[in-house]
Amino acid sequence: MASIRFGLLGALRLTCEDREVRLGGARQRAVLALLLLRHGRTVSVDELAETVWDGSPPPTARTQISICVAQLRKLFREAGVDGEAIATSHPGYRLDTEGHGLDLVDFLSLTGHASALAGSGRSAEAADAYRRALALWRGPALDGLTGYALEQEACWLEEQRLTALDGHAELRLALGRHQELTAELAALVREHPLRERTRHSLMLAQYRSGRRADALETFRVGHQLSIDELGLEPGTALRELHHAVLCEDPAIAAPPTVPEPVALIAPAVPAAPAVSVGPAAPAAPAVPVGPAAPAVPVAHVPAEEPEEQPEASPADSPGEASAPADPRPAPTAAPPLAPSDLPPNIPSFTGRTAEIEVLDALLDGRPDGEPPRVALVTGVAGIGKTALAVHWSHRAAASFPDGCLHVDLGSAPAAPGEVLGRLLRSLGAPGERLPDDEASRISLYRRLLRGRRVLVVLDDASSFAQVAPLLPANGGCCVVVTSRESMEELVLRHGAVRVPLGVLDRADSTALLDRIVTGGRTAASRAQTARLAELCDGLPLALCIAAARLATRPHWTVRRLADRLADEHRRLDELSLGGSRVRASFELSHGCLSPRLASVYRRLSLLDVPDVPAWAVAALLDCPVETAEQYLDELTDAHLLEVSGPDATGQYRYRFQSLLRLYARERAQEDPDRPAAEAARDRALHSWLTVAEAAHRREYGGDHSVVHGPAPRPHVDRDLLDDLLARPLDWFDSERHCLVAAVTQSARLGLAALAWDLAASTVGFCEIRSNTDDWRRLCEEGLAASRAAGDRQGEGVMLGELGAALLYRGESEASVRLLEEADGVLRAGGEVYGAALNACKLAVVVRQRGDAGAARALLDGALPALRAAGDLSAQAHALNNLAQIALDAGDLEEAVRLGREAVALARGLGATRGAAQAFHRLGRALLAAGRLPEAEEALTEAAGIVRAKRDRLGMAYVLLGLAEARLRAGRADRADEDLTAALALAEETGSTVLMGRLHLLRVELEEARSPGAVLPQEA
């Protein structure tokens, strides 16, 4: 098996058996770099996408990430690597470097080893380990890779290099090699003039080389820079060294060169075991002292890096020299404790199996030199974030023998310094000895956690700034953060694994009710319990409140409480009694919104639609779509909306949970500008008419076969319409539920012209999709609104469309009655064009009832009005029906003539469904006439149109015709293929009539294959 050597300390590099492996483009390199930086840990697809596209991933990001990973796997295989170096691991990927090499791992291992050697007095060996670690660097880390996240990682890696350079320099100074160091350190100080630890080493090297004036000048320059750039005096270490140089203190005299390892003076605190992979730098080694060299003061370690000081030790190991006692208090000397600050476990905790599996993955062992494992549990108030964190913490407590810390950051918000004080006291630090400043407390907190396995739960955090100072720096620890915020910085900077919480499903919701309500009351009424769970929206807080009400009222049935919650106007009241209140929990999230975002949230709730796309929200807010998307994303980040999609048009859709919608509507009643809010709602509803009308035009080749009313059409950008309506049927499939809801709400609001016009613009799509339920409801809502408003035009149009829907459903008696009533209303109102369209519908049902003459008269009478209106689609439709009447009468030549005339008109429509119908009808006429090649040609034309539109029902009918034509032409095998495909499509669409015709043709096909069979030449 070939092994790969990965390189991050310089330009990203791969070598295999001394042969360089060429990497792909920038995206592939960025994915590999992040997987290497997190080697052995799962990196979520979201984090990879955020990194590759620098915080702005496209909708196709997840697909492109998977492509990059596949390319990398292929690259490794081609290099000779067996197995999968990159494993798929929910919620992303993990790169395993076992059996391979990674310069970063080697570097951290060597620097950690160097620190340990220095701590045990083996300075020469420690210096050599640092030298070998630094030799691994080939240039700036991650050189050539761009983007905020990778640049932050590169900064951190550079800090590790500088820390190693400082540690190496201090050891070489202690070994008496100050002469060779001066030039190196001077160059480093010029490159990093504010790095006090490096300046400290340069001053010491200059002084020990006999260049006392240069050492004083180095301090003066650093002092001035610190004042000018930071507004601060230099740290204690530099000031004390400056004083020691001025006084020519013997304590800083040059030690003799010591070729062999020497013992160390034990400083005030014991040495850290290894380097931390994270923002904290490795511990600075103590300065070794020979027989003639007194100890360097503890101030040798710069004050702004107190966490780098080795920890206190009562004595050195046997055989080592002991240090003079440090008279200053050392709070870190307290013995390690195993605190347990967790709240009690949650007895009713239910579900969350997938989320617990994600958290369990944090328990994988990790060296102390790596960063801590972090999980971010997010969701709206009341969703159960704290319950999950506490339940899992108790479950995982055995994996953290050094203790479990818990801080509620939300109930009594405090400054990080105050919170650190609580944590430090829990860890055993004496309260009276705690440092006063926050930076020192952070340093002490991270020192106390080094080498320990501790779980830290930071509950109800409001921001990354609140959390960052409380994060440990070592991999033995684990952190669980719960928050209503998305905290991108925690994910990007610390690799936090996202654990988003949604509502519980029905099974878990009812299980939670069962656990709290005893006595078998919920089990005895499963249907009502499921109803109660649904009314609680699967929200754990609401479910617990409902269960508690039942538990404390043993005389109540489950149905009684469900009935009380069924009233939307009182549901939140019922769930906001006592100490746990759903409304109050939602107010926490709502209160964090900006005034503008809160207004957007309230206005969104005024739309009675199941979900909304960004373009409809842009109409609601009268703003660009990009601005609407920003608002929607912010509300999603606040967990007040949920996102789904992309839909068939590529648009993401946003929806409320039902309880949150009720809460938002309550707040909308308080809108100080109700008229403006209602006008915004009406504008959004009318925008569906704008897009629906445009979709109808594109599908029908013009504004054909529909009557419009006077409802206003808000402007929708042409480019946006092109994106939405590239496939009008896809748009309808995505928007169908919203269209029905928009018509229903418009009718309820008294917007009759909008209700019936939007219904009329939509029913054609319902017909194409055989969606008779929505077709009927749209027409019934539009009809009721028209009658309530006294809108006779709308009433006539809706009566006709409802009659057509019932005809499609096989209810011919009711259909004729409605169509005849529509004819009277339309003619009485002078709606000539509408009456002509209605006559075409009535002709179909009259022909099906056996009166071909009456049907022909209706169609002949309608054609002049259709021609006058320029409606090519309706004319072609009328000619198709006349062709069918001729076909039924056996007048095949007339049927073919009328079919060709319909096709000629339909060609002017483009590749529309009307054109497909014309070609299909002509194909059927030609098939009946025995003109099989011509029939197959016409049906093939129809197939091309319906295939492009992904019209499954239309395709099934065309395939039926092709199967018949090919069977009669003696091509049974090809007919069998067509028939099989048609049967599959018919099953998908559920068309029983079509299924019957296909099965009859299947019997005919089997008979045709029998010996001696004669194929019929006519249908």
Short mmCIF file of N, CA and C in Angstrom, two decimals, residues 124-208:
data_model
loop_
_atom_site.label_atom_id
_atom_site.label_comp_id
_atom_site.label_asym_id
_atom_site.label_seq_id
_atom_site.Cartn_x
_atom_site.Cartn_y
_atom_site.Cartn_z
N ALA A 124 19.24 20.46 25.80
CA ALA A 124 19.87 20.26 24.51
C ALA A 124 18.98 19.40 23.61
N GLU A 125 18.40 18.34 24.17
CA GLU A 125 17.50 17.49 23.38
C GLU A 125 16.24 18.27 22.99
N ALA A 126 15.76 19.11 23.92
CA ALA A 126 14.58 19.92 23.62
C ALA A 126 14.88 20.88 22.48
N ALA A 127 16.04 21.51 22.50
CA ALA A 127 16.40 22.44 21.44
C ALA A 127 16.49 21.73 20.10
N ASP A 128 17.03 20.51 20.11
CA ASP A 128 17.13 19.75 18.87
C ASP A 128 15.74 19.38 18.34
N ALA A 129 14.80 19.06 19.25
CA ALA A 129 13.44 18.74 18.83
C ALA A 129 12.77 19.95 18.20
N TYR A 130 12.99 21.13 18.80
CA TYR A 130 12.46 22.35 18.20
C TYR A 130 13.08 22.59 16.82
N ARG A 131 14.38 22.33 16.72
CA ARG A 131 15.07 22.55 15.43
C ARG A 131 14.46 21.67 14.35
N ARG A 132 14.23 20.40 14.68
CA ARG A 132 13.65 19.49 13.70
C ARG A 132 12.21 19.87 13.35
N ALA A 133 11.47 20.38 14.34
CA ALA A 133 10.09 20.82 14.08
C ALA A 133 10.07 22.00 13.12
N LEU A 134 10.94 22.95 13.36
CA LEU A 134 10.96 24.16 12.52
C LEU A 134 11.47 23.87 11.11
N ALA A 135 12.29 22.82 10.98
CA ALA A 135 12.81 22.47 9.66
C ALA A 135 11.72 21.93 8.73
N LEU A 136 10.54 21.58 9.31
CA LEU A 136 9.45 21.07 8.49
C LEU A 136 8.77 22.17 7.68
N TRP A 137 9.00 23.41 8.04
CA TRP A 137 8.33 24.52 7.35
C TRP A 137 9.01 24.81 6.03
N ARG A 138 8.17 24.90 4.97
CA ARG A 138 8.68 25.18 3.63
C ARG A 138 8.34 26.59 3.16
N GLY A 139 7.64 27.35 3.97
CA GLY A 139 7.19 28.69 3.61
C GLY A 139 5.96 29.02 4.42
N PRO A 140 5.22 30.09 4.08
CA PRO A 140 4.00 30.43 4.82
C PRO A 140 2.98 29.28 4.75
N ALA A 141 2.37 28.97 5.89
CA ALA A 141 1.40 27.87 5.95
C ALA A 141 0.23 28.14 5.01
N LEU A 142 -0.22 27.08 4.35
CA LEU A 142 -1.37 27.14 3.42
C LEU A 142 -1.15 28.18 2.34
N ASP A 143 0.09 28.35 1.95
CA ASP A 143 0.44 29.38 0.96
C ASP A 143 -0.36 29.16 -0.33
N GLY A 144 -0.99 30.22 -0.81
CA GLY A 144 -1.76 30.15 -2.06
C GLY A 144 -3.23 29.91 -1.87
N LEU A 145 -3.66 29.52 -0.65
CA LEU A 145 -5.08 29.30 -0.39
C LEU A 145 -5.69 30.58 0.19
N THR A 146 -6.88 30.93 -0.26
CA THR A 146 -7.51 32.16 0.17
C THR A 146 -8.85 31.87 0.84
N GLY A 147 -9.45 32.91 1.41
CA GLY A 147 -10.72 32.78 2.10
C GLY A 147 -10.52 32.98 3.59
N TYR A 148 -11.55 33.55 4.23
CA TYR A 148 -11.43 33.93 5.63
C TYR A 148 -11.05 32.75 6.53
N ALA A 149 -11.78 31.63 6.39
CA ALA A 149 -11.56 30.51 7.31
C ALA A 149 -10.14 29.96 7.18
N LEU A 150 -9.67 29.75 5.96
CA LEU A 150 -8.32 29.21 5.77
C LEU A 150 -7.26 30.23 6.14
N GLU A 151 -7.54 31.50 5.92
CA GLU A 151 -6.58 32.52 6.33
C GLU A 151 -6.47 32.57 7.85
N GLN A 152 -7.59 32.35 8.55
CA GLN A 152 -7.55 32.28 10.02
C GLN A 152 -6.72 31.08 10.48
N GLU A 153 -6.92 29.95 9.80
CA GLU A 153 -6.12 28.77 10.14
C GLU A 153 -4.64 29.03 9.89
N ALA A 154 -4.34 29.71 8.77
CA ALA A 154 -2.95 30.02 8.46
C ALA A 154 -2.34 30.93 9.53
N CYS A 155 -3.14 31.88 10.02
CA CYS A 155 -2.66 32.76 11.10
C CYS A 155 -2.35 31.95 12.35
N TRP A 156 -3.24 31.01 12.66
CA TRP A 156 -2.99 30.19 13.84
C TRP A 156 -1.72 29.33 13.68
N LEU A 157 -1.56 28.74 12.49
CA LEU A 157 -0.36 27.95 12.24
C LEU A 157 0.90 28.81 12.34
N GLU A 158 0.83 30.02 11.82
CA GLU A 158 1.99 30.92 11.92
C GLU A 158 2.29 31.24 13.38
N GLU A 159 1.25 31.38 14.18
CA GLU A 159 1.47 31.62 15.61
C GLU A 159 2.18 30.43 16.26
N GLN A 160 1.82 29.22 15.84
CA GLN A 160 2.51 28.04 16.39
C GLN A 160 3.99 28.05 15.99
N ARG A 161 4.25 28.45 14.75
CA ARG A 161 5.66 28.52 14.31
C ARG A 161 6.43 29.55 15.13
N LEU A 162 5.86 30.72 15.33
CA LEU A 162 6.54 31.77 16.09
C LEU A 162 6.74 31.34 17.54
N THR A 163 5.76 30.66 18.10
CA THR A 163 5.91 30.17 19.47
C THR A 163 7.04 29.15 19.56
N ALA A 164 7.13 28.28 18.56
CA ALA A 164 8.24 27.31 18.54
C ALA A 164 9.58 28.03 18.37
N LEU A 165 9.63 29.06 17.52
CA LEU A 165 10.86 29.85 17.38
C LEU A 165 11.26 30.48 18.70
N ASP A 166 10.26 31.01 19.43
CA ASP A 166 10.57 31.61 20.73
C ASP A 166 11.10 30.56 21.71
N GLY A 167 10.42 29.39 21.74
CA GLY A 167 10.88 28.34 22.64
C GLY A 167 12.28 27.86 22.29
N HIS A 168 12.55 27.71 21.00
CA HIS A 168 13.87 27.29 20.54
C HIS A 168 14.92 28.32 20.93
N ALA A 169 14.60 29.61 20.74
CA ALA A 169 15.55 30.67 21.07
C ALA A 169 15.87 30.68 22.56
N GLU A 170 14.85 30.52 23.37
CA GLU A 170 15.08 30.55 24.83
C GLU A 170 15.96 29.39 25.28
N LEU A 171 15.76 28.23 24.68
CA LEU A 171 16.60 27.09 25.03
C LEU A 171 18.04 27.32 24.57
N ARG A 172 18.21 27.86 23.40
CA ARG A 172 19.58 28.12 22.91
C ARG A 172 20.25 29.19 23.76
N LEU A 173 19.50 30.18 24.23
CA LEU A 173 20.06 31.16 25.16
C LEU A 173 20.51 30.48 26.45
N ALA A 174 19.67 29.57 26.94
CA ALA A 174 20.02 28.87 28.17
C ALA A 174 21.23 27.98 27.98
N LEU A 175 21.49 27.54 26.75
CA LEU A 175 22.65 26.70 26.47
C LEU A 175 23.88 27.53 26.11
N GLY A 176 23.77 28.86 26.26
CA GLY A 176 24.93 29.73 26.04
C GLY A 176 25.21 30.05 24.59
N ARG A 177 24.21 29.95 23.71
CA ARG A 177 24.44 30.17 22.28
C ARG A 177 23.90 31.53 21.83
N HIS A 178 24.10 32.55 22.70
CA HIS A 178 23.55 33.87 22.43
C HIS A 178 24.21 34.53 21.23
N GLN A 179 25.50 34.26 21.00
CA GLN A 179 26.19 34.93 19.90
C GLN A 179 25.55 34.60 18.55
N GLU A 180 25.24 33.31 18.36
CA GLU A 180 24.70 32.91 17.07
C GLU A 180 23.24 33.29 16.90
N LEU A 181 22.59 33.71 18.00
CA LEU A 181 21.17 34.00 17.97
C LEU A 181 20.85 35.44 17.61
N THR A 182 21.79 36.36 17.88
CA THR A 182 21.46 37.78 17.82
C THR A 182 20.91 38.21 16.46
N ALA A 183 21.58 37.83 15.39
CA ALA A 183 21.13 38.24 14.07
C ALA A 183 19.77 37.63 13.72
N GLU A 184 19.56 36.35 14.06
CA GLU A 184 18.28 35.70 13.78
C GLU A 184 17.13 36.42 14.50
N LEU A 185 17.36 36.71 15.79
CA LEU A 185 16.31 37.33 16.58
C LEU A 185 16.04 38.76 16.12
N ALA A 186 17.07 39.47 15.72
CA ALA A 186 16.88 40.85 15.24
C ALA A 186 15.98 40.85 14.00
N ALA A 187 16.22 39.91 13.09
CA ALA A 187 15.37 39.83 11.90
C ALA A 187 13.93 39.48 12.27
N LEU A 188 13.78 38.59 13.23
CA LEU A 188 12.44 38.18 13.65
C LEU A 188 11.69 39.33 14.32
N VAL A 189 12.39 40.11 15.11
CA VAL A 189 11.77 41.27 15.76
C VAL A 189 11.36 42.31 14.72
N ARG A 190 12.18 42.49 13.69
CA ARG A 190 11.79 43.43 12.65
C ARG A 190 10.50 42.97 11.95
N GLU A 191 10.35 41.66 11.82
CA GLU A 191 9.16 41.11 11.16
C GLU A 191 7.94 41.16 12.06
N HIS A 192 8.15 41.01 13.37
CA HIS A 192 7.06 40.99 14.35
C HIS A 192 7.41 41.92 15.51
N PRO A 193 7.35 43.22 15.27
CA PRO A 193 7.86 44.17 16.27
C PRO A 193 7.07 44.22 17.56
N LEU A 194 5.82 43.78 17.59
CA LEU A 194 5.02 43.84 18.81
C LEU A 194 5.04 42.53 19.59
N ARG A 195 5.82 41.57 19.15
CA ARG A 195 5.88 40.27 19.83
C ARG A 195 6.90 40.38 20.97
N GLU A 196 6.44 40.57 22.18
CA GLU A 196 7.31 40.89 23.31
C GLU A 196 8.21 39.72 23.72
N ARG A 197 7.73 38.51 23.54
CA ARG A 197 8.55 37.36 23.94
C ARG A 197 9.80 37.30 23.07
N THR A 198 9.66 37.56 21.78
CA THR A 198 10.81 37.55 20.89
C THR A 198 11.75 38.71 21.20
N ARG A 199 11.17 39.89 21.46
CA ARG A 199 12.00 41.05 21.81
C ARG A 199 12.76 40.80 23.12
N HIS A 200 12.11 40.11 24.04
CA HIS A 200 12.76 39.76 25.31
C HIS A 200 14.01 38.91 25.05
N SER A 201 13.86 37.89 24.17
CA SER A 201 15.01 37.02 23.87
C SER A 201 16.12 37.81 23.17
N LEU A 202 15.76 38.72 22.26
CA LEU A 202 16.78 39.52 21.57
C LEU A 202 17.54 40.40 22.56
N MET A 203 16.82 41.04 23.46
CA MET A 203 17.50 41.88 24.47
C MET A 203 18.49 41.05 25.28
N LEU A 204 18.04 39.85 25.67
CA LEU A 204 18.90 39.00 26.49
C LEU A 204 20.12 38.54 25.69
N ALA A 205 19.91 38.19 24.42
CA ALA A 205 21.04 37.77 23.57
C ALA A 205 22.01 38.92 23.37
N GLN A 206 21.50 40.13 23.13
CA GLN A 206 22.37 41.29 22.94
C GLN A 206 23.17 41.59 24.20
N TYR A 207 22.48 41.56 25.33
CA TYR A 207 23.19 41.86 26.59
C TYR A 207 24.28 40.83 26.85
N ARG A 208 23.96 39.55 26.67
CA ARG A 208 24.94 38.49 26.95
C ARG A 208 26.07 38.48 25.93
#
